[in-house]
Structure formats: structure tokens, C-alpha cells
Amino acid sequence: MSASLRARRLPKAVPPLLGVAALGASAAGILGTGAGGWVLTVVVAAVLFVLATLIVAGAVEGGRRARDRVATIAVYGAFILALIPLGSVVATLLAKGTGRIDVEFFYHSMNNITALDPGGGAYHAIVGTLEQVGIAAVLAIPLGLAAAIYLVEYGRGRLTTVIRFFVDVMTGIPSIVAGLFVLAFWVLIVTPVFNDGRPGYSGFAAALALTVLMLPTIVRAAEEMLRLVPQALREGSYALGVPKWKTILRVVLPTAAPGIVTGVMLSIARAAGETAPVLLVAGGTPAINVNPFSGNQESLSYFVYEQAGAASQYAPGRAWTAALTLIAIVAILTIAAKLLARRSTIGR
């Protein structure tokens, strides 16, 4: 019986050979006749490969294992398709964004630099992005975690349902709406009281708008991760006489830390790439402004928006390099946060 089972296995070399044969047949039929290009050739080759695998594996291993092989191919194919846009974005950023990586770009602003000048840099935008996103994170992360802890550990009844409903609604709020809210409340109502009746555009106002955008993502991610913490961990802590608040702080949060950090970094990445709130409530400026509480302030996303729309041969290079810089900042913050979360996770 065991020999029979071993005999009904498809050799490991057969699937690669089928793939090569499918690609060759597709290239001969598509490229050879001029019916299409490489994209159509790859698509037809993939279809031929799936059909050939289904037929050959069905004849050797049976229909059940043949369907399993086709499902495996579909999973790997979906994974590759998902990587294609990501790889394309990264390759494009590296190809076009390295042209202005120099000292001037990172240590100078666009002050007194016109669209026809080749120089200039994004130092002012980098400072604005770090300050605005940093302030938004300081405001949004504690509020989001507190809301998630309440919903999971303490919340009961109608109030919890209402909070979850509004969190869901806030998740879909466009960034322009968050900017309009801060403009109407903070810039036009609150700041004139302390600014001799004049509206106060600032980086802090942009940070408030980014906080509104970050909160629902943090709350949702933290809530789901806290629910995944086994109840046995909580009960074991309670059995040792540990108070509930300390159990949450020392057991529940460290266990859920990796997932919470992922949600936090997703919210930070979204906030760092928003342009509309900065445009509405920070105004943007070509000069360096390190004070987020007074005066207009730039951000990298707004800098990319400005340079991409400028009628200049030098502007696109600045825009691509600023975009690459923004991606690099988010990547560095994500890696650092992941390392810190790994160290704070309790041992399993």
C-alpha cells in the first residue's frame, strides 16, 4: 500500500517543466504571431500552466490532489500579484528619487528659490512633517489606547455600542473633512482669542487634524489585538491578587503590543502622507519654521504636491526625492517601533 501511495506522487521536476512549457507555448503563440506583448504572454502562460497542472496532476495523483495543487498555485499567484504594485512603487521611487539626494536638499529650504532655480531643498518640510506627526502621535496614541482598553476591559451597554459606531464612522472620514473641522473650530474660533483677533495657522493645527485621522485606526487595531489576548492570562493574574489596572498594564498590553504597534504605524503612515489638512490649517511656507505653534508650516506631503504641480524642469526631481524621503522616514519609524515592541512583549 505504501509503495502504491508513493507511486502516485507527481515528481518535483514536473511543475517547473510545465511552467517552462506553458511559457514557451504562450511566447510562440503570442509573441511569435505578434498578437500581443509580454503582459498577454504571461497571462496566457499562467492559464496554460494551471490547466496543464490540473490535467497532469489529475492523471497521476487524482482529482483531489490536483485541485489542491491548483489552489496552491492560485495562492502563490495572488501573492505575486500583490507584490507587483509594491515592487513597482519602490523601483520607481528609487529610480527617480535618488537624483536630488544631496546635502543641499536635506539642509536647505525653498526660501528665495523660484521654480526656475535648480537648487533648494526640503529641510523645512522634513522638520514640519516630524513635528506635526510627532505631536499627532503624542495626542492620538494615548487617547486611542485608552478608548480601546475601555471598550475591551470595562465597556458595557449602550455607551460602548455608541463609541464603536462613531469609531467606525470616523474611520471613513476624508482628510479634507478633518481639516475643515480644525479650521472651523481651532483656527477661526480658538486661536483669534489669543492672537489679537487674527486666525492662527500653524503646524499644531495640522497636528490636530492628523490626530482626528489617526484615532479611529489606533482604536480599532488596539481593540482587536486586546481581544486576542487569552482570557486565561487575565484570570491567572487576578488569581495572584494583581489588580485589574496592573494586569492590563503588565500583562495584557505587552502581549498585544506587536499588533498594537502595527496599527499605530499604519495610522502614522497615513498621517504623514496627508496633504489636505496641512493645506487648510498650516498653509505651507518655503521658509524654515521650527515652531509648530506659530506661523505657517510645510510638510513633505505638501512639498511633494507643490513641486509636482510646478512648471519647472527641476521641480519633479525635488518631488520624487521628497516622496522617497517620506517613505524612508515611515520605514525607519516602523522598524524602530517593531524592535521596541518586540522587547516589551512578555515571554511565551
XYZ file of C-alpha atoms in Angstrom:
348
model
C 0.000 0.000 0.000
C 2.818 2.453 0.870
C 4.566 1.771 -2.420
C 1.321 2.473 -4.250
C 0.898 5.748 -2.417
C 4.458 6.812 -3.202
C 3.959 5.925 -6.854
C 1.028 8.281 -7.182
C 3.070 11.407 -6.380
C 3.946 13.895 -9.088
C 7.744 14.280 -9.401
C 9.088 17.607 -8.142
C 10.590 18.440 -11.524
C 7.257 18.242 -13.335
C 5.654 21.569 -12.193
C 8.704 23.682 -13.248
C 8.811 21.842 -16.569
C 5.111 22.514 -17.079
C 5.707 26.188 -16.308
C 8.546 26.432 -18.823
C 6.493 24.600 -21.442
C 3.484 26.877 -20.837
C 5.653 29.989 -21.120
C 7.274 28.702 -24.313
C 3.959 27.820 -25.908
C 2.499 31.184 -24.920
C 5.513 33.085 -26.268
C 5.377 31.173 -29.535
C 1.661 31.825 -29.937
C 1.570 35.460 -28.776
C 4.979 36.973 -29.493
C 5.653 34.782 -32.494
C 2.493 35.887 -34.259
C 2.618 39.481 -32.990
C -0.776 39.150 -31.300
C 0.358 40.907 -28.133
C 3.178 41.797 -25.787
C 4.788 40.333 -22.709
C 1.821 41.041 -20.428
C -0.575 38.973 -22.550
C 2.115 36.309 -22.912
C 2.480 35.957 -19.134
C -1.297 35.860 -18.596
C -1.797 33.153 -21.241
C 1.189 31.202 -19.862
C -0.336 31.294 -16.375
C -3.650 29.957 -17.682
C -1.896 27.208 -19.644
C 0.197 26.288 -16.616
C -2.878 25.927 -14.394
C -4.690 23.798 -16.984
C -1.637 21.614 -17.594
C -1.114 21.130 -13.857
C -4.757 20.203 -13.371
C -4.656 17.641 -16.184
C -1.273 16.077 -15.372
C -1.746 16.042 -11.604
C -5.267 14.687 -12.027
C -3.984 11.835 -14.158
C -1.140 10.945 -11.785
C -2.347 11.899 -8.301
C -6.099 12.082 -8.648
C -8.570 14.928 -8.822
C -8.402 15.824 -5.143
C -4.655 16.454 -5.046
C -4.823 18.150 -8.451
C -7.324 20.672 -7.094
C -5.071 21.200 -4.085
C -2.154 21.982 -6.393
C -4.257 24.451 -8.367
C -5.346 26.167 -5.139
C -1.708 26.411 -4.059
C -0.798 27.954 -7.412
C -3.641 30.452 -7.008
C -2.377 31.481 -3.547
C 1.183 31.983 -4.761
C -0.093 33.813 -7.826
C -2.165 36.182 -5.693
C 0.892 36.834 -3.527
C 2.993 37.679 -6.575
C 0.270 39.933 -7.970
C 0.116 41.779 -4.649
C 3.877 42.303 -4.720
C 3.921 43.714 -8.257
C 2.445 47.162 -7.378
C 4.618 47.400 -4.260
C 7.718 46.482 -6.197
C 6.787 48.914 -8.948
C 6.355 51.774 -6.464
C 9.647 51.029 -4.719
C 11.529 50.675 -8.005
C 10.075 53.932 -9.341
C 10.931 55.819 -6.148
C 14.487 54.504 -6.161
C 14.937 55.247 -9.852
C 13.530 58.789 -9.791
C 14.031 59.804 -6.175
C 17.784 59.484 -5.908
C 18.567 62.306 -8.311
C 18.391 65.043 -5.649
C 19.828 63.160 -2.699
C 22.489 65.670 -1.715
C 23.485 67.890 1.183
C 21.584 70.910 -0.154
C 18.292 69.029 -0.338
C 18.411 67.988 3.319
C 19.914 71.167 4.794
C 18.253 73.974 2.824
C 14.692 75.175 2.308
C 12.934 76.651 -0.714
C 13.143 80.168 0.658
C 14.069 82.621 -2.162
C 14.181 79.689 -4.616
C 11.952 80.126 -7.664
C 10.559 77.407 -9.905
C 13.305 78.084 -12.450
C 16.163 77.648 -9.963
C 17.868 74.252 -9.789
C 18.715 74.403 -6.079
C 16.567 74.338 -2.996
C 15.737 71.605 -0.569
C 13.115 70.108 1.715
C 14.648 70.758 5.131
C 11.671 72.906 6.153
C 9.240 70.197 5.003
C 11.094 67.445 6.874
C 11.017 69.494 10.079
C 7.307 70.193 9.618
C 6.448 66.552 8.988
C 8.360 65.307 12.024
C 6.812 67.917 14.309
C 3.253 67.561 13.029
C 3.225 63.769 13.010
C 5.054 63.649 16.337
C 2.516 65.911 18.047
C -0.356 63.976 16.475
C 1.118 60.689 17.708
C 1.573 62.053 21.232
C -2.098 63.081 21.256
C -3.663 60.154 19.378
C -1.825 57.114 20.781
C -2.783 57.563 24.485
C -6.357 58.528 23.570
C -6.721 55.610 21.180
C -5.273 53.077 23.622
C -7.437 54.408 26.454
C -10.560 54.095 24.297
C -9.625 50.565 23.224
C -8.926 49.489 26.802
C -12.275 50.865 27.907
C -14.133 49.079 25.110
C -12.495 45.716 25.810
C -11.938 45.689 29.565
C -14.579 47.974 31.040
C -17.187 48.951 28.457
C -20.667 47.512 28.724
C -24.089 48.523 27.480
C -25.265 51.219 25.105
C -22.331 53.598 25.591
C -19.907 51.004 24.226
C -22.103 50.483 21.162
C -22.254 54.226 20.537
C -18.467 54.585 20.829
C -17.865 51.734 18.388
C -20.346 53.260 15.954
C -18.623 56.637 15.969
C -15.202 55.000 15.628
C -16.480 53.209 12.524
C -17.848 56.480 11.162
C -14.582 58.306 11.832
C -12.635 55.596 10.005
C -14.183 56.708 6.731
C -13.870 60.457 7.268
C -11.949 62.090 4.386
C -8.881 64.053 5.404
C -10.343 67.243 3.958
C -13.245 66.995 6.417
C -10.856 66.667 9.354
C -9.002 69.713 8.080
C -12.227 71.691 7.737
C -13.238 70.760 11.282
C -9.956 72.023 12.745
C -10.111 75.114 10.520
C -13.627 75.995 11.679
C -13.020 75.280 15.370
C -9.364 75.818 16.201
C -8.098 78.258 13.569
C -11.157 80.511 13.225
C -12.608 80.363 16.755
C -9.972 79.423 19.346
C -6.748 80.982 18.065
C -8.184 84.500 17.400
C -8.797 84.775 21.147
C -5.025 84.576 21.772
C -3.877 86.226 18.535
C -5.465 89.703 18.599
C -8.468 88.516 16.606
C -6.454 87.013 13.740
C -6.741 83.331 12.739
C -3.679 81.330 13.754
C -2.453 78.949 11.067
C 0.198 76.616 12.451
C 1.705 73.186 12.395
C -0.095 72.376 15.632
C -3.433 72.906 13.885
C -2.329 70.409 11.231
C -1.343 68.009 14.020
C -4.849 68.282 15.484
C -6.352 67.345 12.116
C -3.947 64.413 11.815
C -4.951 63.316 15.319
C -8.577 63.074 14.196
C -7.472 60.862 11.302
C -5.221 58.646 13.416
C -7.604 57.977 16.294
C -10.048 55.503 14.673
C -7.248 53.379 13.213
C -5.488 53.148 16.569
C -8.703 52.376 18.445
C -9.749 49.643 16.017
C -6.327 47.994 15.857
C -5.800 48.109 19.630
C -9.301 46.815 20.327
C -8.875 43.798 18.051
C -5.446 42.975 19.475
C -6.649 43.259 23.063
C -9.488 40.865 22.303
C -6.986 38.302 21.040
C -5.203 38.171 24.398
C -6.218 34.845 26.057
C -8.576 35.276 28.967
C -6.503 32.745 30.896
C -3.687 35.287 31.200
C -6.011 37.765 32.838
C -7.504 35.140 35.158
C -4.061 33.910 36.190
C -3.046 37.443 37.072
C -6.245 38.024 39.035
C -5.703 34.723 40.899
C -2.326 36.022 42.100
C -4.036 39.085 43.548
C -2.876 41.548 40.907
C -5.291 44.481 40.452
C -7.085 44.818 37.144
C -5.333 48.025 36.117
C -1.926 46.469 36.742
C -2.954 43.308 34.888
C -3.848 45.417 31.877
C -0.603 47.372 32.110
C 1.795 44.481 32.792
C 0.135 41.504 31.074
C -2.497 42.466 28.508
C -0.752 45.386 26.797
C 2.676 43.681 26.452
C 1.011 40.606 24.964
C -0.894 42.670 22.409
C 1.984 45.097 21.776
C 3.093 43.836 18.313
C -0.391 44.152 16.833
C -0.995 47.490 18.508
C 2.294 48.830 17.147
C 1.289 47.732 13.651
C -1.969 49.675 13.909
C -0.182 52.714 15.313
C 2.361 52.696 12.496
C -0.395 52.383 9.902
C -2.046 55.473 11.364
C 1.271 57.346 11.426
C 1.950 56.412 7.805
C -1.468 57.716 6.796
C -0.980 60.930 8.764
C 2.473 61.553 7.288
C 1.093 61.315 3.764
C -1.898 63.617 4.190
C -1.833 66.896 2.277
C -5.303 68.433 2.665
C -5.112 69.191 6.426
C -1.717 70.883 6.025
C -3.012 72.903 3.104
C -6.061 74.099 5.044
C -4.740 74.804 8.525
C -0.939 75.075 8.231
C -0.818 76.929 4.919
C 2.637 75.833 3.893
C 5.704 78.022 3.613
C 9.000 77.889 1.701
C 10.924 79.052 4.777
C 12.043 77.081 7.814
C 9.674 77.273 10.785
C 10.653 75.120 13.738
C 7.846 76.469 15.937
C 4.709 74.368 15.318
C 2.570 76.692 17.430
C 3.062 79.888 15.444
C 3.111 80.664 11.738
C 2.668 78.648 8.608
C 4.494 75.370 8.321
C 5.296 72.943 5.492
C 5.209 69.146 5.340
C 6.762 66.629 2.981
C 3.412 65.624 1.509
C 2.520 69.257 0.818
C 6.010 69.845 -0.569
C 5.506 66.938 -2.997
C 2.131 68.401 -4.001
C 3.676 71.818 -4.670
C 6.665 70.550 -6.616
C 4.678 68.045 -8.653
C 2.432 70.849 -9.893
C 5.194 73.361 -10.576
C 6.016 74.167 -14.206
C 9.731 73.594 -13.915
C 12.249 71.046 -15.099
C 13.779 70.938 -11.608
C 10.582 70.525 -9.612
C 9.839 66.842 -10.463
C 13.238 65.772 -9.135
C 12.589 67.557 -5.853
C 9.130 65.970 -5.636
C 10.420 62.422 -6.195
C 13.228 62.827 -3.669
C 10.806 64.237 -1.099
C 8.499 61.259 -1.672
C 11.412 58.856 -1.187
C 12.396 60.726 1.975
C 8.862 60.419 3.326
C 8.813 56.667 2.681
C 12.231 56.313 4.321
C 11.075 58.189 7.452
C 7.987 55.985 7.798
C 10.087 52.839 7.256
C 12.642 53.883 9.889
C 9.911 54.681 12.416
C 8.177 51.363 11.704
C 11.352 49.324 12.178
C 12.209 51.162 15.394
C 8.683 50.682 16.756
C 8.732 46.974 15.874
C 12.040 46.499 17.710
C 10.730 48.308 20.789
C 7.509 46.282 20.736
C 9.480 43.030 20.487
C 11.493 43.973 23.573
C 8.365 44.900 25.533
C 6.495 41.690 24.692
C 6.256 39.246 27.566
C 7.903 35.876 27.029
C 5.796 32.998 25.796
